[in-house]
Coordinates of C-alpha atoms (C1' of nucleotides) and ligand atoms in Angstrom, one line a residue:
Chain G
X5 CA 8.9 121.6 51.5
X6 CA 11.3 123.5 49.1
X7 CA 11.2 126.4 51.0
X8 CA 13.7 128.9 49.9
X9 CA 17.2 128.3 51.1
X10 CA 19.0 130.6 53.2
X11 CA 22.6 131.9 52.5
X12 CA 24.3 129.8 54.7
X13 CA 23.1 126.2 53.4
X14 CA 23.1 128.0 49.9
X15 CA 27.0 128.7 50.7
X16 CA 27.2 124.6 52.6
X17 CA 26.0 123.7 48.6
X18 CA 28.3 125.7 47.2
X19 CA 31.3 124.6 49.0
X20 CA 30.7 120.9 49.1
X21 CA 30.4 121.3 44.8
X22 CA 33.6 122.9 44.6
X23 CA 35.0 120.0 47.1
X24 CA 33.5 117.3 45.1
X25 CA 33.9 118.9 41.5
X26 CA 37.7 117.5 41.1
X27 CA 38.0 114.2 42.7
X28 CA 34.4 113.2 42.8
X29 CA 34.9 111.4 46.6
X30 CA 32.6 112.6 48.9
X31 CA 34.2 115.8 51.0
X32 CA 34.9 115.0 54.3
X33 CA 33.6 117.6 57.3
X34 CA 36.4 118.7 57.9
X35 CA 37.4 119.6 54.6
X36 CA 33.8 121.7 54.7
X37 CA 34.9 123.1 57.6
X38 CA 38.3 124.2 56.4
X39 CA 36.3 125.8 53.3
X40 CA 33.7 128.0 55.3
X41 CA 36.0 128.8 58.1
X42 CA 33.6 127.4 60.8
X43 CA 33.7 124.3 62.7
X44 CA 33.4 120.7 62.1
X45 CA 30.4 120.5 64.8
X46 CA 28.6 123.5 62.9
X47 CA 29.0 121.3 59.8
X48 CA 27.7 118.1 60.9
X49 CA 24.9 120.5 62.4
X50 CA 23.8 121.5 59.2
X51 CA 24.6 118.5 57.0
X52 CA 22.0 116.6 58.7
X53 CA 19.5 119.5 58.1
X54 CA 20.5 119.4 54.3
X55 CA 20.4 115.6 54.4
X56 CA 17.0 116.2 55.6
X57 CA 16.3 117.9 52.9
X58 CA 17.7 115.6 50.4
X59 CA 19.9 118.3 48.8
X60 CA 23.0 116.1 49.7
X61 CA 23.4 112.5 50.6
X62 CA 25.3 112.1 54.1
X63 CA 26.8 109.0 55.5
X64 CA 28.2 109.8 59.1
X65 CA 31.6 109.6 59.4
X66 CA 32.2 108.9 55.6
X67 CA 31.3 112.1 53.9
X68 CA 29.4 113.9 51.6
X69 CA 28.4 114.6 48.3
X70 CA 25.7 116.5 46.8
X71 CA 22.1 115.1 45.4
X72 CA 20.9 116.2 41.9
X73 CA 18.7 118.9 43.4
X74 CA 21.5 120.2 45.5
X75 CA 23.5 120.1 42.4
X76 CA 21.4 122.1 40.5
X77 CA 21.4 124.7 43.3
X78 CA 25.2 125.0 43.7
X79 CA 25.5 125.4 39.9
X80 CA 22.7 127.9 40.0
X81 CA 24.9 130.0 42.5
X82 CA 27.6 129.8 40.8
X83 CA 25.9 131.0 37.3
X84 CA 24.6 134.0 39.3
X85 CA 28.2 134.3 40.5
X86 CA 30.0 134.3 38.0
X87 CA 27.7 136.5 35.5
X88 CA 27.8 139.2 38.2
X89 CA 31.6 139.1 38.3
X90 CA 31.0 139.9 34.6
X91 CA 28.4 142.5 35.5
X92 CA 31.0 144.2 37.8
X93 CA 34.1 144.2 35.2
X94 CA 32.7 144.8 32.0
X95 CA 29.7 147.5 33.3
X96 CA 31.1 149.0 36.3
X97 CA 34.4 149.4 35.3
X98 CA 35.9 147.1 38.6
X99 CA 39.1 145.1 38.4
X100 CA 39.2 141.1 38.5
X101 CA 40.4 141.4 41.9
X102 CA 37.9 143.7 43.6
X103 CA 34.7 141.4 42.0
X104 CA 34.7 138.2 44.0
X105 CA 33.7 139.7 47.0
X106 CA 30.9 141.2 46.0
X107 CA 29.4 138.8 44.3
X108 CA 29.2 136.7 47.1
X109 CA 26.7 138.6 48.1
X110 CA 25.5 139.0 45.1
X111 CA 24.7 135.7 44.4
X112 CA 22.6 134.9 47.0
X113 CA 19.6 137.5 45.2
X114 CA 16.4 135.2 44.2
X115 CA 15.3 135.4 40.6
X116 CA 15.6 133.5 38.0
X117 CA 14.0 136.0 35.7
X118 CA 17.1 138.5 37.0
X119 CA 19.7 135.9 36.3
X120 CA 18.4 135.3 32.9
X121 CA 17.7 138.9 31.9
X122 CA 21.5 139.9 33.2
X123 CA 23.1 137.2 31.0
X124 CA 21.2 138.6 28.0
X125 CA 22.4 142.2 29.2
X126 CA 25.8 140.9 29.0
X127 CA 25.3 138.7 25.6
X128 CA 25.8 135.5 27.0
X129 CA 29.2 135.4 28.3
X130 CA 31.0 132.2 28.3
X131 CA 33.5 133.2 31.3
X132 CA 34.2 135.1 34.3
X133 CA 37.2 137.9 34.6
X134 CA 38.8 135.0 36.1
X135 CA 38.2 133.0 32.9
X136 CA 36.4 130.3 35.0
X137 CA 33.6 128.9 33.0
X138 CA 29.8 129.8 33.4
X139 CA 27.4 127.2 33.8
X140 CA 24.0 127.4 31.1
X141 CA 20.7 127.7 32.8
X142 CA 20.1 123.8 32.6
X143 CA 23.5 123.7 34.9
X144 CA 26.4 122.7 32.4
X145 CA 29.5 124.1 32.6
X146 CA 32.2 124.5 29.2
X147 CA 35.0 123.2 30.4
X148 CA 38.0 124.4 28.8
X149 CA 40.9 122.4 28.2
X150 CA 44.0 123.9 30.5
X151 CA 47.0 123.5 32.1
X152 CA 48.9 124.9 35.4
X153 CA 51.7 127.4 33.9
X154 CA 54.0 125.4 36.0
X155 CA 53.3 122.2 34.3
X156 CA 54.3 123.6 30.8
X157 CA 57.1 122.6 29.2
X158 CA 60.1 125.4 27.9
X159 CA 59.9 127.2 24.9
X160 CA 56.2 126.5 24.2
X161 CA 53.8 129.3 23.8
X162 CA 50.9 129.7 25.8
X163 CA 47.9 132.0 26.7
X164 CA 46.7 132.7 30.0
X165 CA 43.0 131.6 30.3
X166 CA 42.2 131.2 34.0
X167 CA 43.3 131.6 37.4
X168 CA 42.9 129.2 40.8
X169 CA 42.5 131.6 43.1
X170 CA 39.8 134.6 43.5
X171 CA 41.6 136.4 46.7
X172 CA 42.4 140.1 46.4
X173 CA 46.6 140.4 46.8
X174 CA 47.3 137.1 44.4
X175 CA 45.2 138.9 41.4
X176 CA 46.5 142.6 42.4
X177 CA 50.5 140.6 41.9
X178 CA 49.4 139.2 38.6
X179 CA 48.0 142.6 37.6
X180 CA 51.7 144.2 38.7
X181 CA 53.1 141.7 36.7
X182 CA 51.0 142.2 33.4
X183 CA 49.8 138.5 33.9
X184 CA 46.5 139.1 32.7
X185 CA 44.1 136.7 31.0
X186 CA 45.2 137.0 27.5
X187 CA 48.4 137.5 28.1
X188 CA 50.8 135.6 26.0
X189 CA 54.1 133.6 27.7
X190 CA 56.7 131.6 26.5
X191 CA 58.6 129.7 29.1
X192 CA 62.6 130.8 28.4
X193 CA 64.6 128.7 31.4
X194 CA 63.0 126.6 35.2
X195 CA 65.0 127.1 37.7
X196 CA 65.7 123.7 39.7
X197 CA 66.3 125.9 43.0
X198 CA 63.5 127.1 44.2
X199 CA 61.2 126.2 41.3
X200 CA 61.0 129.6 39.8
X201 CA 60.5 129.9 36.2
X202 CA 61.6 132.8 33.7
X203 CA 58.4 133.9 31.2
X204 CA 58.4 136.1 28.3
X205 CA 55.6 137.6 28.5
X206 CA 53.7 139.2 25.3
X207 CA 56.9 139.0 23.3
X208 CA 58.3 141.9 25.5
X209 CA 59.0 141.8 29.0
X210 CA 60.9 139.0 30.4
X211 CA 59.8 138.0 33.9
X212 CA 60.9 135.6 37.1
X213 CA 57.7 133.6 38.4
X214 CA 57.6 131.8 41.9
X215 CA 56.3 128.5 41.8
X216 CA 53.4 129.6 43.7
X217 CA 52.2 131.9 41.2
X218 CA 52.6 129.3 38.2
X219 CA 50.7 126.6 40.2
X220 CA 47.8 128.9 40.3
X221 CA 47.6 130.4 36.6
X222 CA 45.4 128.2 33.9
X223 CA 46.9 128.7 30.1
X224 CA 46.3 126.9 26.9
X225 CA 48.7 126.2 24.5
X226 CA 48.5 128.1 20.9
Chain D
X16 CA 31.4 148.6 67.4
X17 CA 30.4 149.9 63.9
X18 CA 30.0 145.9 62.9
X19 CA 27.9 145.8 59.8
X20 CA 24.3 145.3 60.3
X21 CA 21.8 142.5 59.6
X22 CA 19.1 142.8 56.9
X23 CA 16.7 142.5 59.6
X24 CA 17.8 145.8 61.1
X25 CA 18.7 147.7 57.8
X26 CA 15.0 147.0 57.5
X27 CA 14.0 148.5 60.6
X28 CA 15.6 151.7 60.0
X29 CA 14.2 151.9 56.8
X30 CA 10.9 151.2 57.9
X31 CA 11.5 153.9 60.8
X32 CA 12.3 156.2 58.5
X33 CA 9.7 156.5 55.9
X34 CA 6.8 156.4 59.0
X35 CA 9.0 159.5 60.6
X36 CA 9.7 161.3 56.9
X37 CA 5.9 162.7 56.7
X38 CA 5.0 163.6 60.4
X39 CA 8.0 164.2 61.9
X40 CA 6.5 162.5 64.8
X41 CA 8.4 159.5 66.6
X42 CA 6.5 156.1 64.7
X43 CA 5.1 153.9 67.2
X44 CA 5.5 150.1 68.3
X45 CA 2.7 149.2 66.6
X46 CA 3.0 151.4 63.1
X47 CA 6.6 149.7 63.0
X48 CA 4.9 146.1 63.6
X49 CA 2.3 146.8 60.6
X50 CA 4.8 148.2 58.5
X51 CA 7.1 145.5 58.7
X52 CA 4.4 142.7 59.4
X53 CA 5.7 141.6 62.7
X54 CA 4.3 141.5 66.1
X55 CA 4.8 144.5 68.8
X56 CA 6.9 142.2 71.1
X57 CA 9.5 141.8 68.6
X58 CA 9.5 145.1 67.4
X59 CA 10.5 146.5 70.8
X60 CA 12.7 143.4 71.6
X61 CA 14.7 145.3 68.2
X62 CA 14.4 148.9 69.5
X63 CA 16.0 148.0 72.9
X64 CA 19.3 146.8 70.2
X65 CA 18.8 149.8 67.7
X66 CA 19.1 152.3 70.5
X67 CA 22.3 150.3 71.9
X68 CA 23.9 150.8 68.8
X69 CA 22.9 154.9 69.0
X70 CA 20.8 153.8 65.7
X71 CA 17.6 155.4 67.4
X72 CA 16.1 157.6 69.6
X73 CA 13.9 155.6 71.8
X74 CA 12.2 156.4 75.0
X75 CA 9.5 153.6 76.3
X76 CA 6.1 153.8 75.3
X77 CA 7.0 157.1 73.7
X78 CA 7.9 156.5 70.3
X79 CA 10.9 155.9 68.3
X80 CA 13.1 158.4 65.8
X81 CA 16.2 157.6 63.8
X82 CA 19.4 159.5 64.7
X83 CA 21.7 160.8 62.3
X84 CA 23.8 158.0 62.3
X85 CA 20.5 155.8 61.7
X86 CA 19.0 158.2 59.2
X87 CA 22.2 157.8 57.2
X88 CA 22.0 154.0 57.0
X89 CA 18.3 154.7 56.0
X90 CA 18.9 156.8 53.1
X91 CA 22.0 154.9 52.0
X92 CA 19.6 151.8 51.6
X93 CA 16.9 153.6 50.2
X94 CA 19.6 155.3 47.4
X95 CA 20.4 151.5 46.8
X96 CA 17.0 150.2 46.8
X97 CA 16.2 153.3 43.7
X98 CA 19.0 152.9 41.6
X99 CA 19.0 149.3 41.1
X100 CA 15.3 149.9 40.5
X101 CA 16.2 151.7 37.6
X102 CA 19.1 149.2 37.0
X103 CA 16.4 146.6 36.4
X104 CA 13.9 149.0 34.8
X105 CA 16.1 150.7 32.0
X106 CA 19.4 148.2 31.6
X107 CA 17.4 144.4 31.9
X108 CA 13.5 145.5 30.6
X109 CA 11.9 144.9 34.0
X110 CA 8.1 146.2 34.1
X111 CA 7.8 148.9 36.9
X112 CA 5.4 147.0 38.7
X113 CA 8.1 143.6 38.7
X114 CA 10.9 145.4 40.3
X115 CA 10.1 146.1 44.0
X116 CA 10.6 143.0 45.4
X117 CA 14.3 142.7 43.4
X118 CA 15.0 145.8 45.0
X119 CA 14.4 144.8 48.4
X120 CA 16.9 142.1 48.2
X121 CA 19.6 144.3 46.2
X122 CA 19.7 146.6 48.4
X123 CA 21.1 144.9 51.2
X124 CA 24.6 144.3 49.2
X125 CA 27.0 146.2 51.3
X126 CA 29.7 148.2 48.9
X127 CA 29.7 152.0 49.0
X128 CA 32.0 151.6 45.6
X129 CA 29.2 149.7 43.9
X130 CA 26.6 151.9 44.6
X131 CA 28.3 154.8 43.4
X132 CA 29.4 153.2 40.1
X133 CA 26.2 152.0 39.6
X134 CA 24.8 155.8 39.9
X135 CA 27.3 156.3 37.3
X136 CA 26.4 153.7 35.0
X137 CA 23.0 154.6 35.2
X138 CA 23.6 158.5 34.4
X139 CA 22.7 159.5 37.8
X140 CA 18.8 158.8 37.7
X141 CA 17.1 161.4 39.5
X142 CA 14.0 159.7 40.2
X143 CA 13.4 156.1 40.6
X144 CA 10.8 154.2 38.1
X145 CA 7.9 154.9 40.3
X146 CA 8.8 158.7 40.3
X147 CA 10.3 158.7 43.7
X148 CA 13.6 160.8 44.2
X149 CA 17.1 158.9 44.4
X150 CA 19.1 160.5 47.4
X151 CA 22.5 161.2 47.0
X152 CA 25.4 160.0 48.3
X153 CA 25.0 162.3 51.0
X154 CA 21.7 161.4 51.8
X155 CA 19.7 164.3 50.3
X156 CA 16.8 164.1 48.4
X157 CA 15.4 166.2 45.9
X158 CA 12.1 165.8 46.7
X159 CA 9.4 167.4 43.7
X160 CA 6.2 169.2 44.5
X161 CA 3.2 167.2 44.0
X162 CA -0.3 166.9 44.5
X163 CA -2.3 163.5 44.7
X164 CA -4.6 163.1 41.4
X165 CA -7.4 162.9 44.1
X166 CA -6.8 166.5 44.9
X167 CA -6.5 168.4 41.5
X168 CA -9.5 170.3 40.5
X169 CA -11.7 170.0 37.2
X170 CA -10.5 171.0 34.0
X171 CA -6.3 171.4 35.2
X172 CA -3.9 169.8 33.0
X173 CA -1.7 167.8 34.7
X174 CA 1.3 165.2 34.3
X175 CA 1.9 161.8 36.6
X176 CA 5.0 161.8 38.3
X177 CA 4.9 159.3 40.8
X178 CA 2.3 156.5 42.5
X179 CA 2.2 156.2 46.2
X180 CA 2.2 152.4 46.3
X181 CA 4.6 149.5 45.1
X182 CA 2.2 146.6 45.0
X183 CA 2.4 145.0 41.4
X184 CA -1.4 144.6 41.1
X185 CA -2.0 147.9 41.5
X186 CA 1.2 148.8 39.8
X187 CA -0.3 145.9 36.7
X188 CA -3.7 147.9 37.1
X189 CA -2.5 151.6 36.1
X190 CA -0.3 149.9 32.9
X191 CA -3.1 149.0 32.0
X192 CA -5.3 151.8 31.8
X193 CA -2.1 153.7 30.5
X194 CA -2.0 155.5 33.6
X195 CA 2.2 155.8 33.5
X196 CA 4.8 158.0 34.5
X197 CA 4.6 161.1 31.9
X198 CA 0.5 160.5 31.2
X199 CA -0.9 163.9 30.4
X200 CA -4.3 164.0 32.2
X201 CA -7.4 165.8 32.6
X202 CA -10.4 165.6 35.1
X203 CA -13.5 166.0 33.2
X204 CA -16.0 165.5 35.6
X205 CA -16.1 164.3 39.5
X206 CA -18.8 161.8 40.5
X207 CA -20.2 162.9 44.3
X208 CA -21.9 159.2 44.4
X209 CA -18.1 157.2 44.8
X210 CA -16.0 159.9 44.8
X211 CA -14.2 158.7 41.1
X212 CA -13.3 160.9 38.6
X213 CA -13.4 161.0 34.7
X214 CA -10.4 161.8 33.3
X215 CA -8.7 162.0 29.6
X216 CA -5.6 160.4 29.3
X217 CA -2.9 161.8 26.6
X218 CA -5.5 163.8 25.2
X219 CA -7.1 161.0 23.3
X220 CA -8.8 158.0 25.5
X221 CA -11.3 158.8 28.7
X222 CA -11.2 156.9 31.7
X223 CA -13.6 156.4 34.8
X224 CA -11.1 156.3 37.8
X225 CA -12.0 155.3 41.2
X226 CA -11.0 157.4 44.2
X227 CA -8.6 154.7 45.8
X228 CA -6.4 154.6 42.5
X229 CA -6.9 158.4 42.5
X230 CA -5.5 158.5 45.7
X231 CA -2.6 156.6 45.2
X232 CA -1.4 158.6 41.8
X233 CA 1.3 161.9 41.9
X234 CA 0.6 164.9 39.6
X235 CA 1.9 168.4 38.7
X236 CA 0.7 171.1 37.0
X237 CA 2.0 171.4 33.7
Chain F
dA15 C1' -11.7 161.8 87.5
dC16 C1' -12.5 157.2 87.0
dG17 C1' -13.3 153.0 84.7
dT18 C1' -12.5 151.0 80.2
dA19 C1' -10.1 150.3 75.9
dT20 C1' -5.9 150.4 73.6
dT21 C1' -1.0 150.2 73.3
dT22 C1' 3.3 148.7 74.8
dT23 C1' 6.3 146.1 77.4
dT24 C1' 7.7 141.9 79.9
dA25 C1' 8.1 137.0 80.5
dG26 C1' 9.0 132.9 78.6
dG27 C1' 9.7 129.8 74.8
dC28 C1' 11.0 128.5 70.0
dT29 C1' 14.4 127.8 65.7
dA30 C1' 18.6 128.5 63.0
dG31 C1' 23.2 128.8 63.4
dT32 C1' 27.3 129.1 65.9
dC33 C1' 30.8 127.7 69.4
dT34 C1' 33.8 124.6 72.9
dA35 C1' 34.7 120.4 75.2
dA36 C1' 34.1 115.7 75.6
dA37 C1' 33.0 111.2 73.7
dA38 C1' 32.9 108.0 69.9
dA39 C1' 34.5 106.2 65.6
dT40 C1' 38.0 105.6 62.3
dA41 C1' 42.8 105.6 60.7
dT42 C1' 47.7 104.9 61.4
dT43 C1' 51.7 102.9 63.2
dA44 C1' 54.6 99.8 65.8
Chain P
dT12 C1' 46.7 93.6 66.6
dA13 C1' 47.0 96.7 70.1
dA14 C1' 48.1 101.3 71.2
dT15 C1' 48.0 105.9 69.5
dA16 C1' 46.6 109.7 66.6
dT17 C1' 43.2 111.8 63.9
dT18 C1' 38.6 112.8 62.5
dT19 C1' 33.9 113.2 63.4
dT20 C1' 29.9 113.4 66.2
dT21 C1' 27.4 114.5 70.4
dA22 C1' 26.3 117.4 74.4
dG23 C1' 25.4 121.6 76.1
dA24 C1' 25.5 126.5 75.8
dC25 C1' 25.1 131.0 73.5
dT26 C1' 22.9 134.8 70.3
dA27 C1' 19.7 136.9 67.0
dG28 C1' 15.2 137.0 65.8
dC29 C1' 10.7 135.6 66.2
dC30 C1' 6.4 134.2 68.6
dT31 C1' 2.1 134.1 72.3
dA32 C1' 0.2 135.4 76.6
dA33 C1' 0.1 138.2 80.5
dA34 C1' 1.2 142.5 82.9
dA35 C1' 1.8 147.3 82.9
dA36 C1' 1.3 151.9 81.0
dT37 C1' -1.2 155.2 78.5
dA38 C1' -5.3 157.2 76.2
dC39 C1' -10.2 157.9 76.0
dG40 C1' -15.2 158.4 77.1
dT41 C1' -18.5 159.8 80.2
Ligands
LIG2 MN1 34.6 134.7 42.5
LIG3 MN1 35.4 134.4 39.3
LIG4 MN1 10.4 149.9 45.6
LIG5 MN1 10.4 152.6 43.7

DNA sequence: ACGTATTTTTAGGCTAGTCTAAAAATATTA
DNA sequence: TAATATTTTTAGACTAGCCTAAAAATACGT
């Protein structure tokens, strides 16, 4: 027993954590499915061979959720994860939306020793590019009080702190749009149309936001 | 076609490689099967799929050689393989002798971009921390002359520039006779009885060094 | 050159992981 | 609550990669 894991059931781990990490119901297979692009009979497939090895606990028909040790190896991926997405911004020079990609890949490399040395080599960093919090080695996330842009309320200022999605055009629009993390907006006028808000952004520019784009960016208020 | 290829095989061409970089020769079934500690059978089950793919030159019971296409895809991992050596060597305070295996998973991450920043990050490293020469992008080494220590005759000042094996014990072993990359040595006196040699080691200690270690350590003339 | 030893390939079977199609269970709606 | 819709599981098949055992090809010694 505890064999090493491969990549897929380390990425089954993953997905069922991120599935279970809001509403803390069990994730249906389906849901799984929808989240690793495969199929719900490849999912059932494998969630009886995780079962099996008690990194999740699996009631047919009625879901899953994860088991302490199959918590502590999603949380470890995600550590590695996110301190490589560090690696690859701060280091290397890449842009928040060129990161995620690799570091799926990257994630996957065995050794703790390299995880711990590389958050050292980085001095501990508390968040990814994407200002998504990085878990300790025992596991435990900082996380950081935030709201959805398009749940704020006019005239208040806010920073942006995070983001809800990783893929490749949504951070390359932000990037167009100077909606970086840091950046500081003030709400000026919501539009009932079509949802659309109208951001100052760093006391200069003013900007239109779609709906979509403010349901997906994390800010604080200051 | 051109679909990206599985660890397994990335490991195959490598391991067809470095048997074909001496002799020139095409390696055999069974020096692949040792090499990569797998049986003959499944070695030429993966030869009949290399040489689909135009990865290899293969002719039955005759011997295998890489292509250019393969050699590329050789070298690339090999360049990948070396510089995160160094990565882990000079950037996280890896011990020679603890990054091989690190290596052999990092250099499977696919992303041209990554390995060139890294290069970059790294100063473009030359040699790798076992002394062995980092090909370029374009696949070219810069290979150094050298002698084995084995080979170098009394009294000749020489300097270590590389070790023919990986394997941390013996990797552990030469640390500790402070037989490392840069050692200035000198063969005092060769025993006929075991064939190992006597040798002073930054002009201060003197060492008794048997002829499998002496075998397994680079040296130039200085 | 011929018989023996070695090397390599073939044959057949195993596991992990994937898929589609059909069956079974659960949820929804009238 | 009974019919219908949705979700989930099962059944069966496929590929990559690996194995052992047997057959075929090649190399070697006399
Ligand atoms: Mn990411
Ligand atoms: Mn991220
Ligand atoms: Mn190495
Ligand atoms: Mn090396």
């Amino acid at each position: 027993m505890n064999q090493p894991l491969s990549s897929t059931e380390e990425n089954y781990l993953k997905a069922i954590f991120k599935l279970c990490e809001q509403s803390d119901k069990p994730a249906s297979t389906n849901d799984v499915a929808l989240a690793l692009n495969t199929r719900a009979a490849s999912v059932t497939d494998m969630l009886k061979r995780l079962a099996e090895k008690s990194l999740i606990n699996y009631v047919k028909y009625k879901g899953v959720t994860l088991t302490s040790s199959g918590r502590t190896i999603a949380t470890s991926l995600i550590r590695k994860h996110r301190l490589w997405e560090v690696f690859l911004t701060d280091k290397l020079n890449f842009g928040w939306e060129e990161v995620h990609e690799i570091a799926e890949q990257l994630e996957h490399i065995k050794s703790n020793e390299l995880t711990n040395r590389l958050e050292a080599f980085l001095n501990f960093p508390k968040y990814d590019p994407h200002g998504d919090p990085i878990p300790d080695s025992d596991g435990n996330f900082q996380y950081r009080q935030q709201v959805l842009l398009a749940d704020v309320p006019l005239h208040t200022e806010v920073i942006i702190v995070g983001v809800s999605e990783h893929e490749t055009p949504f951070l390359q629009y932000l990037e167009k749009l100077n909606l970086i993390l840091g950046a500081k907006l003030v709400i000026q006028e919501s539009f009932e149309y079509d949802q659309s808000i109208l951001v100052t952004i760093n006391q200069s520019t003013t900007q239109n936001i779609s709906a979509k784009v403010a349901k997906n960016i994390y800010v604080q208020k200051i």
